[in-house]
PDB file of C-alpha atoms in Angstrom:
ATOM      1  CA  GLN A   1      47.639  25.101 -17.393  1.00  0.00           C
ATOM      2  CA  VAL A   2      44.326  24.703 -15.595  1.00  0.00           C
ATOM      3  CA  GLN A   3      41.392  25.381 -17.856  1.00  0.00           C
ATOM      4  CA  LEU A   4      37.666  25.231 -17.159  1.00  0.00           C
ATOM      5  CA  VAL A   5      35.172  25.877 -19.947  1.00  0.00           C
ATOM      6  CA  GLU A   6      31.452  26.188 -19.303  1.00  0.00           C
ATOM      7  CA  SER A   7      28.782  25.596 -21.921  1.00  0.00           C
ATOM      8  CA  GLY A   8      25.048  25.031 -22.113  1.00  0.00           C
ATOM      9  CA  GLY A   9      23.740  28.404 -21.085  1.00  0.00           C
ATOM     10  CA  GLY A  10      20.905  30.014 -23.002  1.00  0.00           C
ATOM     11  CA  LEU A  11      17.329  31.245 -23.004  1.00  0.00           C
ATOM     12  CA  VAL A  12      14.546  29.440 -21.197  1.00  0.00           C
ATOM     13  CA  GLN A  13      11.063  30.237 -19.983  1.00  0.00           C
ATOM     14  CA  PRO A  14      10.170  30.119 -16.277  1.00  0.00           C
ATOM     15  CA  GLY A  15       9.737  26.507 -15.237  1.00  0.00           C
ATOM     16  CA  GLY A  16      12.076  25.315 -17.964  1.00  0.00           C
ATOM     17  CA  SER A  17      15.348  23.412 -17.735  1.00  0.00           C
ATOM     18  CA  LEU A  18      18.945  23.814 -18.804  1.00  0.00           C
ATOM     19  CA  ARG A  19      22.016  21.665 -18.363  1.00  0.00           C
ATOM     20  CA  LEU A  20      25.359  23.381 -17.911  1.00  0.00           C
ATOM     21  CA  SER A  21      28.604  21.558 -18.659  1.00  0.00           C
ATOM     22  CA  CYS A  22      32.125  22.261 -17.445  1.00  0.00           C
ATOM     23  CA  ALA A  23      35.048  20.796 -19.388  1.00  0.00           C
ATOM     24  CA  ALA A  24      38.256  20.608 -17.355  1.00  0.00           C
ATOM     25  CA  SER A  25      41.885  20.198 -18.332  1.00  0.00           C
ATOM     26  CA  GLY A  26      45.362  20.835 -16.959  1.00  0.00           C
ATOM     27  CA  PHE A  27      44.936  19.244 -13.524  1.00  0.00           C
ATOM     28  CA  ASP A  28      44.112  15.889 -11.922  1.00  0.00           C
ATOM     29  CA  PHE A  29      40.375  16.281 -12.275  1.00  0.00           C
ATOM     30  CA  ASP A  30      39.457  13.187 -10.268  1.00  0.00           C
ATOM     31  CA  ASN A  31      41.370  14.474  -7.225  1.00  0.00           C
ATOM     32  CA  TYR A  32      39.395  17.685  -6.799  1.00  0.00           C
ATOM     33  CA  ALA A  33      35.919  18.673  -5.786  1.00  0.00           C
ATOM     34  CA  ILE A  34      34.153  20.827  -8.383  1.00  0.00           C
ATOM     35  CA  ALA A  35      31.806  23.664  -7.551  1.00  0.00           C
ATOM     36  CA  TRP A  36      29.320  25.831  -9.391  1.00  0.00           C
ATOM     37  CA  PHE A  37      28.825  29.478  -8.505  1.00  0.00           C
ATOM     38  CA  ARG A  38      26.700  32.174 -10.037  1.00  0.00           C
ATOM     39  CA  GLN A  39      26.924  35.938 -10.171  1.00  0.00           C
ATOM     40  CA  ALA A  40      24.615  38.775 -11.074  1.00  0.00           C
ATOM     41  CA  PRO A  41      26.022  42.099 -12.314  1.00  0.00           C
ATOM     42  CA  GLY A  42      27.224  44.204  -9.411  1.00  0.00           C
ATOM     43  CA  LYS A  43      26.771  41.424  -6.868  1.00  0.00           C
ATOM     44  CA  GLU A  44      29.089  38.969  -5.153  1.00  0.00           C
ATOM     45  CA  ARG A  45      29.617  35.501  -6.529  1.00  0.00           C
ATOM     46  CA  GLU A  46      27.131  33.096  -4.924  1.00  0.00           C
ATOM     47  CA  ALA A  47      27.758  29.407  -4.263  1.00  0.00           C
ATOM     48  CA  VAL A  48      25.310  27.060  -5.975  1.00  0.00           C
ATOM     49  CA  SER A  49      26.568  23.496  -5.555  1.00  0.00           C
ATOM     50  CA  CYS A  50      29.620  21.312  -5.032  1.00  0.00           C
ATOM     51  CA  ILE A  51      30.453  17.669  -5.685  1.00  0.00           C
ATOM     52  CA  SER A  52      33.242  15.626  -4.148  1.00  0.00           C
ATOM     53  CA  SER A  53      36.043  14.158  -6.233  1.00  0.00           C
ATOM     54  CA  SER A  54      34.660  10.632  -5.861  1.00  0.00           C
ATOM     55  CA  TYR A  55      30.995  11.473  -6.620  1.00  0.00           C
ATOM     56  CA  ASP A  56      29.873  10.360  -3.167  1.00  0.00           C
ATOM     57  CA  SER A  57      28.957  13.703  -1.665  1.00  0.00           C
ATOM     58  CA  THR A  58      27.164  16.806  -2.881  1.00  0.00           C
ATOM     59  CA  ASP A  59      25.901  20.017  -1.356  1.00  0.00           C
ATOM     60  CA  TYR A  60      23.574  22.756  -2.553  1.00  0.00           C
ATOM     61  CA  ALA A  61      22.594  26.299  -1.712  1.00  0.00           C
ATOM     62  CA  ASP A  62      19.155  26.434  -0.126  1.00  0.00           C
ATOM     63  CA  SER A  63      17.885  28.510  -3.046  1.00  0.00           C
ATOM     64  CA  VAL A  64      18.428  25.656  -5.529  1.00  0.00           C
ATOM     65  CA  LYS A  65      17.815  22.531  -3.444  1.00  0.00           C
ATOM     66  CA  GLY A  66      15.318  20.233  -5.089  1.00  0.00           C
ATOM     67  CA  ARG A  67      15.664  22.028  -8.438  1.00  0.00           C
ATOM     68  CA  PHE A  68      19.345  21.707  -9.386  1.00  0.00           C
ATOM     69  CA  THR A  69      21.467  18.545  -9.565  1.00  0.00           C
ATOM     70  CA  ILE A  70      25.245  18.469  -9.777  1.00  0.00           C
ATOM     71  CA  SER A  71      27.122  15.556 -11.314  1.00  0.00           C
ATOM     72  CA  ARG A  72      30.485  14.708 -12.824  1.00  0.00           C
ATOM     73  CA  ASP A  73      32.191  12.252 -15.135  1.00  0.00           C
ATOM     74  CA  ASN A  74      35.808  11.764 -14.076  1.00  0.00           C
ATOM     75  CA  GLY A  75      36.617   9.719 -17.162  1.00  0.00           C
ATOM     76  CA  GLU A  76      35.571  12.601 -19.415  1.00  0.00           C
ATOM     77  CA  LYS A  77      36.825  15.312 -17.017  1.00  0.00           C
ATOM     78  CA  MET A  78      33.420  16.955 -17.107  1.00  0.00           C
ATOM     79  CA  ALA A  79      31.082  18.391 -14.496  1.00  0.00           C
ATOM     80  CA  PHE A  80      27.419  19.196 -14.998  1.00  0.00           C
ATOM     81  CA  LEU A  81      24.660  21.242 -13.434  1.00  0.00           C
ATOM     82  CA  GLN A  82      21.132  20.174 -14.316  1.00  0.00           C
ATOM     83  CA  MET A  83      18.804  23.078 -13.617  1.00  0.00           C
ATOM     84  CA  ASN A  84      15.062  22.442 -13.486  1.00  0.00           C
ATOM     85  CA  SER A  85      12.099  24.648 -12.590  1.00  0.00           C
ATOM     86  CA  LEU A  86      14.102  27.728 -13.486  1.00  0.00           C
ATOM     87  CA  GLU A  87      12.971  31.037 -12.026  1.00  0.00           C
ATOM     88  CA  PRO A  88      13.710  34.626 -13.041  1.00  0.00           C
ATOM     89  CA  GLY A  89      16.115  34.857 -10.100  1.00  0.00           C
ATOM     90  CA  ASP A  90      18.255  32.111 -11.654  1.00  0.00           C
ATOM     91  CA  ALA A  91      18.991  34.306 -14.668  1.00  0.00           C
ATOM     92  CA  VAL A  92      22.648  35.162 -14.061  1.00  0.00           C
ATOM     93  CA  THR A  93      26.092  33.992 -15.144  1.00  0.00           C
ATOM     94  CA  TYR A  94      27.224  30.575 -13.912  1.00  0.00           C
ATOM     95  CA  TYR A  95      30.827  29.566 -13.271  1.00  0.00           C
ATOM     96  CA  CYS A  96      32.485  26.266 -12.478  1.00  0.00           C
ATOM     97  CA  ALA A  97      35.547  26.151 -10.254  1.00  0.00           C
ATOM     98  CA  GLU A  98      38.227  23.659  -9.258  1.00  0.00           C
ATOM     99  CA  GLY A  99      38.671  23.215  -5.540  1.00  0.00           C
ATOM    100  CA  PRO A 100      38.227  24.289  -2.823  1.00  0.00           C
ATOM    101  CA  ARG A 101      41.779  24.553  -1.482  1.00  0.00           C
ATOM    102  CA  SER A 102      40.936  23.682   2.123  1.00  0.00           C
ATOM    103  CA  LEU A 103      39.692  20.395   3.507  1.00  0.00           C
ATOM    104  CA  PRO A 104      37.236  19.104   4.399  1.00  0.00           C
ATOM    105  CA  TRP A 105      35.602  20.680   1.371  1.00  0.00           C
ATOM    106  CA  ALA A 106      32.119  20.351   2.854  1.00  0.00           C
ATOM    107  CA  SER A 107      32.825  23.075   5.395  1.00  0.00           C
ATOM    108  CA  VAL A 108      34.356  25.628   3.018  1.00  0.00           C
ATOM    109  CA  TRP A 109      32.945  24.989  -0.449  1.00  0.00           C
ATOM    110  CA  SER A 110      30.622  27.980  -0.467  1.00  0.00           C
ATOM    111  CA  ALA A 111      33.446  30.514  -0.027  1.00  0.00           C
ATOM    112  CA  ALA A 112      34.566  31.881  -3.388  1.00  0.00           C
ATOM    113  CA  VAL A 113      37.984  32.791  -1.952  1.00  0.00           C
ATOM    114  CA  GLU A 114      38.722  29.067  -1.653  1.00  0.00           C
ATOM    115  CA  TYR A 115      39.003  28.706  -5.433  1.00  0.00           C
ATOM    116  CA  ASP A 116      41.953  29.587  -7.624  1.00  0.00           C
ATOM    117  CA  TYR A 117      40.635  28.623 -11.043  1.00  0.00           C
ATOM    118  CA  TRP A 118      37.366  29.596 -12.703  1.00  0.00           C
ATOM    119  CA  GLY A 119      35.765  29.187 -16.079  1.00  0.00           C
ATOM    120  CA  GLN A 120      34.701  32.104 -18.239  1.00  0.00           C
ATOM    121  CA  GLY A 121      31.042  31.743 -17.336  1.00  0.00           C
ATOM    122  CA  ALA A 122      27.809  30.654 -19.008  1.00  0.00           C
ATOM    123  CA  GLN A 123      24.883  33.048 -19.236  1.00  0.00           C
ATOM    124  CA  VAL A 124      21.408  31.848 -18.290  1.00  0.00           C
ATOM    125  CA  THR A 125      18.413  33.974 -19.264  1.00  0.00           C
ATOM    126  CA  VAL A 126      14.906  33.239 -17.980  1.00  0.00           C
ATOM    127  CA  TYR A 127      12.179  35.114 -19.849  1.00  0.00           C
ATOM    128  CA  SER A 128       8.408  35.028 -19.941  1.00  0.00           C
TER     129      SER A 128
END
């Protein structure tokens, strides 16, 4: 079955960096875009970034542009989110997701309803 497992969350001071990883299995990883979302308690899941199946296209939420970088390794079936210049507002749980279902992905990637499979989440804490 489809499985997505995030890792790399943790504690960091404002201005620090973390790199999240997403290990995928159970589907043809190199045929799907991969997205990262994040969610604070009591709030809706928010789109962060998405990368195309063939590495050639990425997109980001305005709130993370210039600070976060998404990447993937199809051979290892892994996706990554490099997070730099972290701010207190980035301190939430991050999820990776396989999809989206609809094409072209660039027009729908930010809608959480487009995704059927999610990881369990990785917690990021920013403290001063």
